[in-house]
Amino acid sequence: MKNVFVTRWGIIGVGGFIGVIAALLQYWGNPGNMGICVACFVRDITGALGLHRAGVVQYLRPEIIGFVIGSLAAALIFKEFRPRGGSAPIVRFVLGVFAMIGALVFLGCPWRAMLRLAGGDGNAILGIIGLIAGIWIGTRFLKNGYTLGRTHKFSSAAGWILPVIFAGFFLLMLLSPQSEGMAKSGVLLYSLKGPGAMHAPVIVSIVVGLIIGFIAQRSRFCTMGAFRDLILFKQIHLFSGVIALVITAFITNFFLGQFHPGFEGQPVAHTLHFWNALGMVLAGLAFALAGGCPGRQLFLSGEGDADAAIFVIGMVAGAAFSHNFGLASSPNGLGPHGIAVVVIGLAVCMVIGFTMKQRQ
Amino acid sequence: METTVDARGLSCPQPVLMTLDELKKTTAAEIVVLVDTEASKENVSRAVESQGWKVLNITEEEDSYRLEIHRG
């Protein structure tokens, strides 16, 4: 069967759909310019599980669970579920940690950077410049033979682990639903204020997540790959999907009254241009070295890629460190140790880039 | 002896980089690329076609794809 999603119009359709849906999710209750943010939402899940205790960002975002399960469904239906792994998992874990930390210095993953732009947040421009710079550095390493090595075929169970864990989280959420004015339900934490308290209805979030997971698996949508392929191969295939996302999100925002151009007072954002950019240099480099943006890592996890699953677990750990150690930014500016961790993260990623090469 | 690029187990963009490197070096009219994921198969096909080569045949072997690529 021909896969229409991998054609030019397929990827444009998928990007365009995500743009509309992301703006609508904000309309339905998700935080400002954060209809979908893979980094922020994984961070919120980390908080809901109590692995960090930042009270304003704790919510078990069903969208993220839908991404993994939707991708799993697509992979199973189209016989692309291939359990695999063993390509430098510890390195992928560390890249996941620093990708998350960098994204939380900027306050958004590449998806949210695009959505912030489409909502009029000028600070996103600095983040996107940083993202491109980070990916560009990554492409230099790739050109010089950087590799995390080959994956190996695993038996089926290994590919199911992350989807089952995430399905289990969703089950926990159904067993411990949010109750009005309560910060805890069963074992899960729920924000009473801040971005974590803003969310679309659970049923909407999970359905939308499943649909996006399904079509993103089919189309290989990736926001990091978009820029990487443009830089490395002058290829605009994935890039056209990201452009479609920005355009449709902008149009939808415009008609919903969610487009507010400017730099000051933007939702869940700060105006420190240099650190907006440098945070995303770190995230972009980590994504490029790991071979996918955070969304793509979730979709790959759904199709049985245990290395991508390790990256996702790394992002969870990175989110916990970010809030436990005061690394994450807030609308008031940088966290107390934000500068130090960006410098350390860049140094670690550069060492990984220089040293991970195929043995001759 | 035909030239074979074995990119099985490697994730994007490495299969594409390896294939394009080989296209630059080779004097042969045909090369074979082995990959093991759908995404790599699509990416390599897209990349070689943009270089004016043609994917003549794709055969599915056990857990991998064999792409026969000809100079256009």
XYZ file of C-alpha atoms in Angstrom:
432
model
C 0.000 0.000 0.000
C 1.336 3.402 -0.912
C 1.938 5.676 2.031
C 0.438 9.043 1.034
C 1.837 10.690 4.149
C 5.435 10.533 2.916
C 4.657 12.556 -0.204
C 5.256 16.309 -0.273
C 1.554 17.025 0.178
C 1.377 14.351 2.847
C 3.944 16.012 5.090
C 2.436 19.454 4.397
C -0.982 18.084 5.346
C 0.356 16.618 8.585
C 2.210 19.820 9.547
C -0.819 21.909 8.667
C -3.125 19.687 10.702
C -0.835 19.870 13.746
C -0.749 23.684 13.448
C -4.542 23.995 13.448
C -5.001 21.467 16.244
C -2.297 23.059 18.421
C -3.966 26.464 18.194
C -7.326 24.840 18.953
C -5.896 22.986 21.962
C -4.894 26.375 23.369
C -8.435 27.587 22.677
C -9.780 24.508 24.476
C -7.685 25.163 27.565
C -3.973 24.450 27.078
C -1.520 27.229 28.102
C -0.687 30.212 25.888
C 1.274 29.384 22.725
C 1.536 25.907 24.210
C -1.197 23.993 22.451
C 1.446 21.335 22.114
C 4.947 21.475 23.571
C 6.647 18.132 23.804
C 9.343 19.319 26.209
C 6.952 21.264 28.457
C 4.410 18.449 28.482
C 6.990 15.791 29.346
C 8.117 18.152 32.098
C 4.488 18.424 33.310
C 4.218 14.623 33.344
C 7.445 14.477 35.373
C 5.793 16.865 37.829
C 2.521 14.919 37.948
C 4.552 11.866 38.968
C 6.198 13.892 41.724
C 9.702 13.564 40.290
C 9.986 17.328 40.613
C 7.994 19.508 42.969
C 7.415 22.690 40.975
C 3.743 23.087 41.847
C 2.829 25.115 38.752
C 3.885 22.497 36.178
C 2.316 19.224 37.280
C -0.167 17.567 34.971
C -0.119 14.180 33.291
C -0.533 15.483 29.744
C -2.594 12.965 27.762
C -1.332 14.393 24.447
C 2.132 12.888 25.050
C 0.673 9.484 25.881
C -1.452 9.704 22.736
C 1.660 10.451 20.654
C 3.306 7.194 21.734
C 0.204 4.993 21.552
C -0.976 6.521 18.252
C 2.421 5.850 16.731
C 2.364 2.304 18.123
C -1.033 1.722 16.482
C 0.178 3.036 13.117
C 3.356 0.958 13.308
C 1.421 -2.207 14.145
C -1.216 -1.685 11.450
C 1.352 -0.939 8.738
C 3.835 -3.574 9.889
C 6.519 -1.094 10.843
C 6.755 -2.102 14.489
C 10.408 -3.112 14.748
C 11.744 -3.526 18.285
C 15.352 -2.388 18.156
C 18.000 -0.686 20.245
C 21.478 -0.923 21.666
C 22.938 2.102 19.881
C 24.812 3.872 22.695
C 21.851 4.075 25.098
C 23.736 5.913 27.861
C 24.753 8.629 25.399
C 21.155 8.970 24.257
C 20.055 9.261 27.877
C 22.499 12.124 28.483
C 21.436 13.833 25.241
C 17.813 13.570 26.395
C 18.729 15.156 29.728
C 20.506 18.142 28.150
C 17.952 18.534 25.343
C 15.293 18.994 28.003
C 17.429 21.320 30.104
C 18.223 23.507 27.069
C 14.576 23.591 26.000
C 13.519 24.673 29.496
C 16.016 27.537 29.496
C 14.237 28.835 26.383
C 10.848 27.542 27.613
C 9.844 25.323 24.756
C 10.820 22.559 22.399
C 11.043 23.195 18.632
C 7.306 22.553 18.340
C 6.544 25.267 20.843
C 9.143 27.590 19.306
C 7.102 27.418 16.084
C 3.809 27.845 17.950
C 5.194 30.807 19.901
C 6.175 32.394 16.598
C 2.705 31.678 15.196
C 1.190 33.335 18.281
C 3.238 36.521 17.769
C 5.913 35.928 20.424
C 9.002 37.666 19.012
C 11.250 35.949 21.551
C 10.648 32.741 19.613
C 12.767 34.169 16.769
C 15.830 34.073 19.033
C 14.990 30.540 20.073
C 14.627 29.427 16.460
C 17.933 31.076 15.508
C 19.558 29.179 18.382
C 17.840 25.958 17.339
C 19.148 26.280 13.781
C 22.648 27.084 15.071
C 22.595 24.025 17.345
C 21.412 21.772 14.521
C 24.074 23.283 12.228
C 26.780 22.319 14.743
C 25.253 18.835 14.834
C 25.455 18.540 11.036
C 29.190 19.395 11.161
C 29.706 16.442 13.516
C 27.607 14.200 11.244
C 29.707 15.231 8.248
C 32.829 14.322 10.184
C 31.675 10.805 10.864
C 29.771 11.212 14.127
C 27.639 8.156 14.836
C 26.083 6.442 17.821
C 26.577 3.111 16.078
C 24.179 0.535 14.742
C 21.022 -0.633 16.438
C 20.260 -4.298 16.890
C 17.034 -6.159 16.517
C 15.357 -6.827 19.857
C 12.653 -9.257 20.748
C 9.158 -7.868 20.847
C 8.889 -7.096 24.568
C 11.622 -4.454 24.448
C 9.660 -2.407 21.942
C 6.521 -2.549 24.042
C 8.072 -1.257 27.261
C 7.705 2.505 26.789
C 4.211 2.337 25.205
C 3.067 0.101 28.090
C 4.574 2.436 30.712
C 2.801 5.411 29.132
C -0.474 3.496 28.808
C -0.068 2.676 32.496
C 0.320 6.380 33.302
C -2.927 7.098 31.465
C -4.644 4.338 33.420
C -3.357 5.981 36.622
C -4.903 9.226 35.451
C -8.269 7.555 34.871
C -8.062 5.956 38.328
C -6.917 9.203 39.964
C -8.755 11.957 38.104
C -8.299 15.605 38.943
C -10.686 16.888 41.557
C -11.543 20.554 41.938
C -9.172 22.435 44.231
C -7.095 19.378 45.143
C -3.356 19.271 44.450
C -3.233 15.507 44.719
C -5.436 12.698 43.548
C -4.325 9.164 44.360
C -0.605 9.150 43.557
C -0.725 11.931 40.946
C -0.068 15.612 41.477
C -2.200 18.274 39.788
C -1.255 21.954 39.543
C -3.773 24.340 41.080
C -2.324 27.362 39.276
C 0.159 28.170 36.527
C 0.536 26.424 33.162
C 0.024 22.996 34.739
C -3.504 24.014 35.738
C -4.380 24.959 32.155
C -5.459 22.094 29.988
C -8.020 20.938 27.469
C -10.486 18.238 28.578
C -8.776 14.859 29.033
C -10.821 13.166 26.307
C -9.936 15.889 23.781
C -6.237 15.753 24.677
C -5.941 11.989 24.381
C -7.894 11.761 21.101
C -5.878 14.567 19.516
C -2.664 12.973 20.774
C -3.597 9.617 19.272
C -4.403 11.145 15.881
C -1.164 13.154 15.783
C 0.857 10.139 16.920
C -0.681 8.080 14.128
C -0.114 10.531 11.281
C 3.294 11.634 12.549
C 4.489 8.022 12.549
C 3.249 7.615 8.983
C 4.794 10.875 7.770
C 8.065 10.851 9.847
C 7.289 14.453 10.870
C 10.336 15.907 12.653
C 11.083 19.522 13.476
C 14.820 18.921 13.958
C 15.103 16.825 10.788
C 13.425 19.680 8.922
C 16.370 22.010 9.494
C 19.002 19.266 9.447
C 17.980 18.013 5.993
C 17.793 21.573 4.724
C 21.349 22.267 5.937
C 22.888 18.900 5.016
C 21.098 18.067 1.779
C 19.279 21.282 0.783
C 16.183 19.134 0.986
C 12.920 20.840 1.892
C 10.717 17.771 2.424
C 10.407 17.793 6.247
C 10.877 21.567 6.305
C 7.714 22.049 4.253
C 5.787 20.293 7.042
C 7.147 22.671 9.680
C 6.371 25.713 7.524
C 2.821 24.426 7.047
C 2.524 24.087 10.831
C 3.568 27.704 11.423
C 1.238 29.056 8.730
C -1.873 27.143 9.789
C -1.223 27.811 13.483
C -0.872 31.528 12.680
C -4.115 31.612 10.658
C -6.012 29.689 13.337
C -4.589 31.900 16.100
C -5.539 34.990 14.119
C -9.177 33.970 13.796
C -9.396 32.791 17.414
C -7.979 36.106 18.659
C -4.848 34.355 19.946
C -2.324 36.313 17.864
C -0.593 38.953 19.991
C 2.595 40.284 18.383
C 5.367 41.573 20.653
C 8.237 40.650 22.948
C 7.031 41.722 26.389
C 4.435 39.896 28.458
C 4.195 36.851 26.208
C 2.738 33.730 27.866
C 5.262 31.438 29.575
C 8.229 33.261 28.028
C 11.082 35.576 29.018
C 12.862 38.268 27.025
C 16.524 37.383 27.627
C 17.458 37.158 23.953
C 20.928 35.702 24.385
C 19.769 32.921 26.699
C 16.683 32.184 24.618
C 19.063 31.543 21.749
C 21.757 29.685 23.689
C 19.263 27.420 25.466
C 18.032 26.317 22.057
C 21.577 25.918 20.697
C 22.008 23.300 23.426
C 18.636 21.655 22.712
C 19.139 21.739 18.928
C 22.598 20.200 19.177
C 21.343 17.456 21.497
C 18.397 16.688 19.185
C 20.678 16.592 16.140
C 23.150 14.248 17.855
C 20.275 12.012 18.958
C 18.653 11.994 15.507
C 15.280 13.515 16.258
C 13.264 16.279 17.896
C 11.418 15.340 21.106
C 8.216 14.611 19.197
C 10.014 12.312 16.789
C 11.639 10.494 19.735
C 8.145 9.757 21.090
C 6.925 8.504 17.699
C 10.034 6.327 17.292
C 9.458 4.934 20.788
C 5.973 3.951 19.645
C 7.349 1.970 16.719
C 9.639 -0.037 18.975
C 12.836 2.026 19.017
C 14.206 1.404 22.508
C 17.007 3.961 21.954
C 14.435 6.693 21.382
C 12.661 5.450 24.520
C 15.909 5.934 26.469
C 16.090 9.501 25.138
C 12.523 10.069 26.374
C 13.443 8.761 29.836
C 16.448 11.108 29.661
C 14.061 13.995 29.017
C 12.080 13.010 32.122
C 15.303 12.998 34.152
C 16.329 16.331 32.591
C 12.993 17.863 33.582
C 13.424 16.652 37.151
C 16.951 18.113 37.363
C 15.744 21.345 35.743
C 13.206 22.060 38.451
C 14.928 20.417 41.405
C 18.221 22.253 40.759
C 16.807 25.607 39.629
C 17.966 25.272 36.031
C 14.680 26.017 34.261
C 13.680 29.539 33.323
C 10.382 31.147 34.219
C 8.610 34.260 32.930
C 10.764 36.154 35.487
C 13.984 35.091 33.783
C 16.656 32.461 34.174
C 16.790 29.922 36.952
C 19.602 30.485 39.497
C 21.841 27.894 37.821
C 20.574 28.210 34.252
C 23.775 29.768 32.907
C 26.063 27.168 34.465
C 24.060 24.251 33.130
C 23.907 25.596 29.567
C 27.713 25.903 29.553
C 28.135 22.399 31.000
C 25.556 20.960 28.595
C 27.218 22.481 25.546
C 30.603 21.156 26.690
C 29.193 17.643 27.200
C 27.467 17.642 23.794
C 30.653 18.848 22.073
C 32.673 16.061 23.703
C 30.037 13.537 22.577
C 30.125 15.007 19.072
C 33.914 14.802 18.824
C 34.345 11.374 20.374
C 31.465 9.231 19.131
C 32.808 7.908 15.853
C 32.827 4.637 14.031
C 35.899 2.593 14.941
C 37.906 1.957 11.833
C 31.638 -6.684 -7.888
C 28.862 -4.196 -7.293
C 29.214 -1.522 -4.667
C 27.090 -2.033 -1.578
C 26.372 0.561 1.100
C 25.340 -1.262 4.257
C 23.384 1.231 6.339
C 21.391 -1.315 8.306
C 20.904 -0.347 11.927
C 21.946 3.249 11.345
C 19.498 6.045 11.955
C 18.872 9.071 9.793
C 20.615 10.927 8.344
C 23.537 8.479 8.255
C 22.134 6.136 5.561
C 21.607 9.171 3.328
C 25.075 10.598 4.061
C 26.735 7.251 3.333
C 24.779 6.805 0.107
C 25.509 10.310 -1.172
C 29.213 9.870 -0.343
C 29.245 6.678 -2.359
C 27.458 8.318 -5.295
C 30.179 10.971 -5.367
C 33.011 8.455 -5.301
C 31.741 5.692 -7.512
C 32.263 5.244 -11.211
C 29.806 2.374 -11.317
C 26.414 2.706 -12.938
C 24.684 0.817 -10.193
C 25.000 0.634 -6.437
C 23.091 -1.293 -3.816
C 22.000 0.215 -0.505
C 20.835 -1.876 2.445
C 18.658 -0.239 5.100
C 16.377 -1.626 7.785
C 13.647 0.928 8.371
C 10.884 2.328 6.200
C 12.009 5.864 6.988
C 15.568 5.179 5.814
C 14.251 3.543 2.645
C 12.168 6.636 1.867
C 14.943 9.068 2.763
C 17.582 7.315 0.668
C 15.167 7.059 -2.289
C 14.311 10.738 -2.052
C 17.959 11.770 -1.760
C 19.295 9.727 -4.698
C 16.472 10.900 -6.940
C 17.366 14.498 -6.161
C 20.899 13.635 -7.380
C 19.547 12.375 -10.692
C 19.878 8.683 -9.866
C 16.971 6.277 -10.060
C 15.760 3.621 -7.667
C 15.181 0.713 -10.021
C 14.157 -1.936 -7.600
C 13.421 -2.380 -3.902
C 13.360 -5.890 -2.513
C 12.404 -6.753 1.030
C 14.783 -9.206 2.605
C 14.672 -10.523 6.116
C 14.339 -7.374 8.281
C 15.892 -5.128 5.663
C 15.401 -3.482 2.316
C 17.710 -3.773 -0.656
C 17.631 -0.742 -2.918
C 19.132 -0.993 -6.401
C 20.105 2.416 -7.575
C 21.085 3.310 -11.119
C 22.686 6.358 -12.603
C 19.815 8.272 -14.225
